[in-house]
Coordinates of C-alpha atoms in Angstrom, one line a residue:
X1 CA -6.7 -5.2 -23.0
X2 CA -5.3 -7.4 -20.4
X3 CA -1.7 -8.8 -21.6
X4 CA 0.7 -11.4 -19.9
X5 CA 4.4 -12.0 -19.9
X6 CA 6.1 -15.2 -20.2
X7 CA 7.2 -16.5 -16.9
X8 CA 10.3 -15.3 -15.7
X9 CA 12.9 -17.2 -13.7
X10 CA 11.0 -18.4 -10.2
X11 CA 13.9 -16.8 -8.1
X12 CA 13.5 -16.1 -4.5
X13 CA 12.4 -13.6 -2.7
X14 CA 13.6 -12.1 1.1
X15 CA 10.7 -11.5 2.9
X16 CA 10.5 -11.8 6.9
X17 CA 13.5 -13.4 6.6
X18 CA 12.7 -16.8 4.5
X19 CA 12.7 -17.3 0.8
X20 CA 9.3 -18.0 -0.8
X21 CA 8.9 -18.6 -4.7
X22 CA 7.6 -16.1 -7.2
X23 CA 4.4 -17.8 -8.7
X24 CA 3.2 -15.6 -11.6
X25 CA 4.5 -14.0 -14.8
X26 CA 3.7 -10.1 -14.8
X27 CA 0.2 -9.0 -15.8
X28 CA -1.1 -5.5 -16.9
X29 CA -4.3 -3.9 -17.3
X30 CA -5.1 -0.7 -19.5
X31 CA -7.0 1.7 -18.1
X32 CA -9.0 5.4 -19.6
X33 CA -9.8 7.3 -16.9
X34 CA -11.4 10.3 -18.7
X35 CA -10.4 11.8 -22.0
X36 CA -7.2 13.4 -20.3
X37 CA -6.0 10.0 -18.1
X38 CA -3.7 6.6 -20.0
X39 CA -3.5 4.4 -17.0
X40 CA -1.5 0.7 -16.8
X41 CA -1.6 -0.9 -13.9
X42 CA 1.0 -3.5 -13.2
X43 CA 1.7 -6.3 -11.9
X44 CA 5.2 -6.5 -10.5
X45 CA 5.3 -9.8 -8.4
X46 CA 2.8 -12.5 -6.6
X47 CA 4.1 -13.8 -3.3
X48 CA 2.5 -16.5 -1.2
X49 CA 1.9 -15.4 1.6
X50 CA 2.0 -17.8 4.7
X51 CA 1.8 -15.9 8.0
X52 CA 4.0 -12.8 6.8
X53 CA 1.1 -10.7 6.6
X54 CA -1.3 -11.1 9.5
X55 CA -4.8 -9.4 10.2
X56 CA -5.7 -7.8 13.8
X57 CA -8.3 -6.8 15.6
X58 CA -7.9 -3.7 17.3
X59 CA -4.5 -3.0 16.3
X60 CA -1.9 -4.8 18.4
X61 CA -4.1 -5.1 20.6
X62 CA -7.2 -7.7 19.9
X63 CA -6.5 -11.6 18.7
X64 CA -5.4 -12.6 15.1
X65 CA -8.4 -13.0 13.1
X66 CA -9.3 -17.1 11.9
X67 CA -8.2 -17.6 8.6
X68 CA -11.2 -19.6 7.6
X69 CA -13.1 -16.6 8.7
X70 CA -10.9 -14.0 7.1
X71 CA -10.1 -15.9 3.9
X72 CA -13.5 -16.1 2.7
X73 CA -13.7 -12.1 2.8
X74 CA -10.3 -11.8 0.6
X75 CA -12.1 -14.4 -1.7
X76 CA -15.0 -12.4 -2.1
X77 CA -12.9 -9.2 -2.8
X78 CA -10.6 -10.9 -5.7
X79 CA -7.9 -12.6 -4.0
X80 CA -6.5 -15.9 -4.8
X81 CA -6.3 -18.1 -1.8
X82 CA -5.3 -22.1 -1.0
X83 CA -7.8 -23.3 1.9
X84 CA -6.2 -26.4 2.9
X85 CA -3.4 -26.0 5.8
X86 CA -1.6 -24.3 5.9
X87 CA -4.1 -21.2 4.4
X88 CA -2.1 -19.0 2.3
X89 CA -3.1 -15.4 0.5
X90 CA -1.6 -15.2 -2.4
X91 CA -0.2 -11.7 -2.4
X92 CA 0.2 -9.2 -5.5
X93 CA 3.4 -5.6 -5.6
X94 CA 0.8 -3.5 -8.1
X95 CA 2.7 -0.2 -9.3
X96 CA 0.9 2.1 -11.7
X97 CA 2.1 4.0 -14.4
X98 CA 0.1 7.4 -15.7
X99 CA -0.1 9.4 -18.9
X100 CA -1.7 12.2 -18.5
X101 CA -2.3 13.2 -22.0
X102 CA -3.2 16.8 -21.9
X103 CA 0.0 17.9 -20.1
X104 CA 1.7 14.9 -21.6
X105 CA 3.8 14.5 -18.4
X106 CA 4.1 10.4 -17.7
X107 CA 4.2 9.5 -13.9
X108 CA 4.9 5.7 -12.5
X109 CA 3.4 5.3 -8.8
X110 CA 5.7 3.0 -6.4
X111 CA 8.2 0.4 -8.5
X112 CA 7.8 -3.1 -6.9
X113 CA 10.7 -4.7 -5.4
X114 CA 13.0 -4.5 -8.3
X115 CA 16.2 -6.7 -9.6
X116 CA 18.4 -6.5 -6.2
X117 CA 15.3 -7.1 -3.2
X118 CA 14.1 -10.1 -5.7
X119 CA 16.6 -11.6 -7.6
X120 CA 15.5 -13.5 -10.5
X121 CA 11.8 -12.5 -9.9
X122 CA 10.2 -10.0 -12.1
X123 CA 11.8 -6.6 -12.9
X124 CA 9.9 -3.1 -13.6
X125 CA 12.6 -2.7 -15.7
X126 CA 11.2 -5.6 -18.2
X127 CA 8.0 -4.9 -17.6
X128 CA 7.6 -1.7 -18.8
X129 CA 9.8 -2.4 -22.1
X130 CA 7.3 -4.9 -22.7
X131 CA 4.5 -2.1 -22.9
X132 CA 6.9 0.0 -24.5
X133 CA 7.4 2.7 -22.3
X134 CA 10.8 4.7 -21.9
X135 CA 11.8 5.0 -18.7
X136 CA 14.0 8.2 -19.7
X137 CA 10.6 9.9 -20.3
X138 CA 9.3 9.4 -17.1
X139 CA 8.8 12.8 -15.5
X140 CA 7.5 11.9 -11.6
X141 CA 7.8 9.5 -9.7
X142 CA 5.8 9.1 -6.5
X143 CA 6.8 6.4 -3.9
X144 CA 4.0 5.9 -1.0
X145 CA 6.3 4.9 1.3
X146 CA 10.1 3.8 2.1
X147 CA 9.1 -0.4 2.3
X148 CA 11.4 -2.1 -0.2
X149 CA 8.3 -3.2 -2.2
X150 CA 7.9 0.0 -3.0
X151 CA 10.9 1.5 -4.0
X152 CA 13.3 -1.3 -4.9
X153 CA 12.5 -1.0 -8.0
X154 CA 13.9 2.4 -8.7
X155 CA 17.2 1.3 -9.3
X156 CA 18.5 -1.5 -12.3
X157 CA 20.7 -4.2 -10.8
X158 CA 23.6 -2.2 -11.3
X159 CA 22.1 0.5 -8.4
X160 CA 22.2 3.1 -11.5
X161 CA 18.6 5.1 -11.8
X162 CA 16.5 3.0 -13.6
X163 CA 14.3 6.7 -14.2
X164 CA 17.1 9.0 -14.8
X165 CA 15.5 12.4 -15.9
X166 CA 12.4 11.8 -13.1
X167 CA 11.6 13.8 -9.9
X168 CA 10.9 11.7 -7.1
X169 CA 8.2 12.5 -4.7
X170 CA 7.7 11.2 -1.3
X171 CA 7.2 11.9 2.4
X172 CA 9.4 13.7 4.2
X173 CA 9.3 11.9 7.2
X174 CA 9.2 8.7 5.5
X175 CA 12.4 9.3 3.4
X176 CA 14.1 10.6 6.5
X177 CA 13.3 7.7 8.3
X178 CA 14.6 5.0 5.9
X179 CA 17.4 7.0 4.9
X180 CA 18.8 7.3 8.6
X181 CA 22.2 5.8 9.0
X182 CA 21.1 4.5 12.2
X183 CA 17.4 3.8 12.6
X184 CA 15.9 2.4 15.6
X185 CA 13.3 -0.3 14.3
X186 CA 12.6 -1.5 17.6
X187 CA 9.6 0.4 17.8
X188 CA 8.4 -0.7 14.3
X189 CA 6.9 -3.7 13.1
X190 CA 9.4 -6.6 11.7
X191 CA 12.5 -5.2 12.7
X192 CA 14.5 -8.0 11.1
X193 CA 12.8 -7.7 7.9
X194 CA 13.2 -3.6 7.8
X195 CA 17.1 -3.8 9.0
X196 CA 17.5 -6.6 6.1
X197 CA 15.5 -4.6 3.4
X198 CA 16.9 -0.9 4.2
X199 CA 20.6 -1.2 2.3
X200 CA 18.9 -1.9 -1.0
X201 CA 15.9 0.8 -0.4
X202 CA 19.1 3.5 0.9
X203 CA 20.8 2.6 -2.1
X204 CA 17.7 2.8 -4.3
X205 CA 16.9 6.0 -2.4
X206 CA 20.3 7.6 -3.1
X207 CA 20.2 7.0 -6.6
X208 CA 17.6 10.4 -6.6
X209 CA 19.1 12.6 -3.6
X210 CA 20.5 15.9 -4.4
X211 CA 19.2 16.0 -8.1
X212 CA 15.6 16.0 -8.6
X213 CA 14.1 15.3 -5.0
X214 CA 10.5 16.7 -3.8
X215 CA 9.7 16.1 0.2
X216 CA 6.0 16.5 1.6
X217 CA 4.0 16.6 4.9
X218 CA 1.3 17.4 5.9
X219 CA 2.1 20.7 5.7
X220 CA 3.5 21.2 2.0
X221 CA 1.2 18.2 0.9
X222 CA -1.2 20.8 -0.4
X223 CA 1.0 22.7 -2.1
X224 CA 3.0 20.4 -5.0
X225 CA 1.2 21.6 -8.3
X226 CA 3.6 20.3 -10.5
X227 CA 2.0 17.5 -11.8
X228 CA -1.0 18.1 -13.6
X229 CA -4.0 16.4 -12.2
X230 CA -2.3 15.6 -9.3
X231 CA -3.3 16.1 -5.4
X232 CA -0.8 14.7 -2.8
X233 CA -2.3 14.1 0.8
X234 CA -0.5 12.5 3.8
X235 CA -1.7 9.2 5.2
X236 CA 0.4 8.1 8.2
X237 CA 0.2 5.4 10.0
X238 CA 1.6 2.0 7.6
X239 CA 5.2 3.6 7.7
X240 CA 5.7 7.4 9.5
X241 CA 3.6 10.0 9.5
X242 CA 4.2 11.4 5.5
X243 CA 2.9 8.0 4.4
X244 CA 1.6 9.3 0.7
X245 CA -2.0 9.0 -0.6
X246 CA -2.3 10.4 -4.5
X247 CA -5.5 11.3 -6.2
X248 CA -5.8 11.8 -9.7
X249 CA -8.6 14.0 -11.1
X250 CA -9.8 14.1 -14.6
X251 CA -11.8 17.1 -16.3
X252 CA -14.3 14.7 -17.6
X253 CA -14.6 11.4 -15.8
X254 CA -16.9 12.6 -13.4
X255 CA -15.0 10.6 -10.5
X256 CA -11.7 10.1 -9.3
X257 CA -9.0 8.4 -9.2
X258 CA -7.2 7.5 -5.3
X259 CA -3.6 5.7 -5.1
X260 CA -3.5 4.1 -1.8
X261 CA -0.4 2.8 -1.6
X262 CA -0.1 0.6 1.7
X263 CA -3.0 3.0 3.4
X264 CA -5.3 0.3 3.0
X265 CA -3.5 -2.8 1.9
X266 CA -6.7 -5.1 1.0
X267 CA -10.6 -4.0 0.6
X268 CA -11.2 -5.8 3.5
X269 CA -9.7 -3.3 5.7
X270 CA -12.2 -0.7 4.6
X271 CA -15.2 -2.6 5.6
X272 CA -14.0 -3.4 8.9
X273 CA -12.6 0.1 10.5
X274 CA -10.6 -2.3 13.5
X275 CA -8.5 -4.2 11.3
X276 CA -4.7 -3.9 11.6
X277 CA -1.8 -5.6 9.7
X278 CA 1.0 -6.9 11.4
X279 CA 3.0 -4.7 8.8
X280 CA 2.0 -1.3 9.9
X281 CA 4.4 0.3 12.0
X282 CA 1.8 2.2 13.6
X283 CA -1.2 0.2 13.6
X284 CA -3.5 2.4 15.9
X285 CA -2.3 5.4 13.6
X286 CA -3.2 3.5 10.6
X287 CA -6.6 2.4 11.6
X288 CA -7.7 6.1 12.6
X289 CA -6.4 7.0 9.0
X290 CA -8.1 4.4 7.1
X291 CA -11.0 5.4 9.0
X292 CA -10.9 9.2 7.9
X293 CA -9.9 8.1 4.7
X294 CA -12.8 5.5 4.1
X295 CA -14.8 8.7 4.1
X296 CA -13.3 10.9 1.3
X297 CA -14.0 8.1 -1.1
X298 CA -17.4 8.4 -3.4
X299 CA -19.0 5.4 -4.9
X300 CA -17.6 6.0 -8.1
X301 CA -14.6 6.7 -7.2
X302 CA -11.6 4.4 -8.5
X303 CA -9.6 2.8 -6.1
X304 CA -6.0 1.6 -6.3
X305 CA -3.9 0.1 -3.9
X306 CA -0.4 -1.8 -4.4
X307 CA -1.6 -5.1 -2.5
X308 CA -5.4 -5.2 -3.7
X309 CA -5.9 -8.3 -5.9
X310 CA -5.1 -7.9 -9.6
X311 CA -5.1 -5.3 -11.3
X312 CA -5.6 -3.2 -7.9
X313 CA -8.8 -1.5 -8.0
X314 CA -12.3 -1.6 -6.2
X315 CA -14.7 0.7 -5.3
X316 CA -16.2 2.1 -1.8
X317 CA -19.7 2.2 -0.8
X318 CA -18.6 4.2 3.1
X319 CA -22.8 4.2 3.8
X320 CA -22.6 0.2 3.0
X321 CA -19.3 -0.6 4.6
X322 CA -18.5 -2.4 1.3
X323 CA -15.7 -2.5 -0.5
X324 CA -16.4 -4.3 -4.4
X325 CA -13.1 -5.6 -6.4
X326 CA -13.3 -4.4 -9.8
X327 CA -11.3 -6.3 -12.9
X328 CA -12.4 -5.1 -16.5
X329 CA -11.5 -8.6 -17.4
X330 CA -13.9 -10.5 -15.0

């Protein structure tokens, strides 16, 4: 069943260094995945987004792509777009929470921005009261990468642990590099918007550092067993190189299930191996991984990602090139 919230405050949130208004009330979508698998995905926040988040050809390379040529494609693929100038995508912050029902270990995948980055917006905190989940029982908790969309919510307002008894997983490199006292963004895409961000996502960070803290590459990826169902593999490129992909497998479903975090951040980027975002740090890395990546993916399998349209998830044809949005509801 598909379930709404009332509308919280409108609020404001940071982003590339202007406020824009919060548009929706959160949204959630139940999911069986299996006879072992109790899936909710959630949505945290939609943001219009006006020029923030820009599509390349060839990485930072080739030209912008035309909105009126791009927006159609996002249309087709479930997003919620205005048309009329200035052209606007209306952005969603999915995170994911997982039951995993034969271990009975309960997982939450990325946080959304939380009660500090978006003031007034909506909170994880509320939302997943509302569904009646404790956050005291949450056991894992996997953050894709450092951006502030994707952690700022693991922290209440009052920066204590909003998952207190949970062992956060992440990228080694990707920690490291948002928990440096002195990071050089130069390099990276939007360095205003990352130097803005990074006190809140430290401070969200630190909540979790030296008690319950698991760090992968590319090396150790492989190795973390410790969530049942549970396969972590490295997808650099968006953020550094430990950039987390999860995929969850089932004894019964007879496909999977892939959490994408920002490693594809819209369908379209699967059909079209040469498109960037101007939010990849890396963007030639992060083609050549959504390339490889493309390729793991079955036609059945699931597909999540935090910034595909509502409630996340699609599916993959790689000898098509085409990427369908899937919504039980529509």
């Amino acid at each position: 069943a598909e379930g709404k919230l009332q509308p919280m405050s409108r609020g404001h949130l940071l982003l590339c260094l202007f406020f824009i208004s919060a548009i929706h009330g959160l949204q959630y979508q139940r999911f069986k995945f299996g006879t072992d698998w109790h899936l909710i995905a959630i949505n945290d926040l939609e943001i219009p987004s006006a020029g923030n988040l820009e599509f390349f050809l060839d990485g930072p390379f080739g030209p912008q792509i035309d909105p009126k040529v791009l927006f159609p494609k996002l249309t087709r693929i479930g997003y919620n777009v205005t048309t009329s100038p200035p052209e606007k995508l209306i952005l969603p912050i999915n995170t994911l929470y997982a039951h995993n029902l034969v271990s009975g270990q309960q997982l939450y995948f990325d946080t959304g921005l939380g009660a500090n980055i978006s003031r007034g917006a909506a909170e994880t905190f509320k939302t997943i009261q509302f569904l009646g989940i404790d956050p005291n029982e949450i056991d894992f908790i996997f953050i894709s990468h450092g951006h502030g969309d994707h952690s700022g919510g693991l922290m209440h307002e009052d920066y204590t642990p909003l998952f207190p008894k949970a062992t956060l997983v992440m990228g080694r490199d990707d920690y490291d590099l948002f928990m440096s006292p002195d990071p050089n963004w130069a390099d990276f895409c939007c360095p205003e918007l990352l130097n803005s961000i990074q006190p809140w996502v430290q401070r969200a960070l630190s909540q979790y550092t030296g008690r319950q803290l698991v760090l992968l590459n590319s090396t150790t990826a492989s190795n973390f067993k410790d969530a049942q169902g549970v396969e972590v593999e490295i997808s650099g490129g968006h953020t550094s190189d430990d950039h987390m992909t999860i995929k969850l497998t089932s004894q019964d479903a007879g496909y999977d299930f892939y959490i994408l975090g920002d490693s594809f951040i819209s369908g379209y980027h699967m059909e079209d191996s040469n498109v960037g975002c101007s939010h990849d740090h890396h963007r030639v890395e992060a083609i050549q991984t959504r390339i490889q990546f493309r390729q793991k993916f079955a036609p059945k399998d699931l597909l999540f990602a935090m910034h595909f349209a509502f409630p996340g998830t699609g599916f993959f044809d790689n000898s098509k090139l085409q990427f369908t949005y899937y919504n039980p509801q529509s």
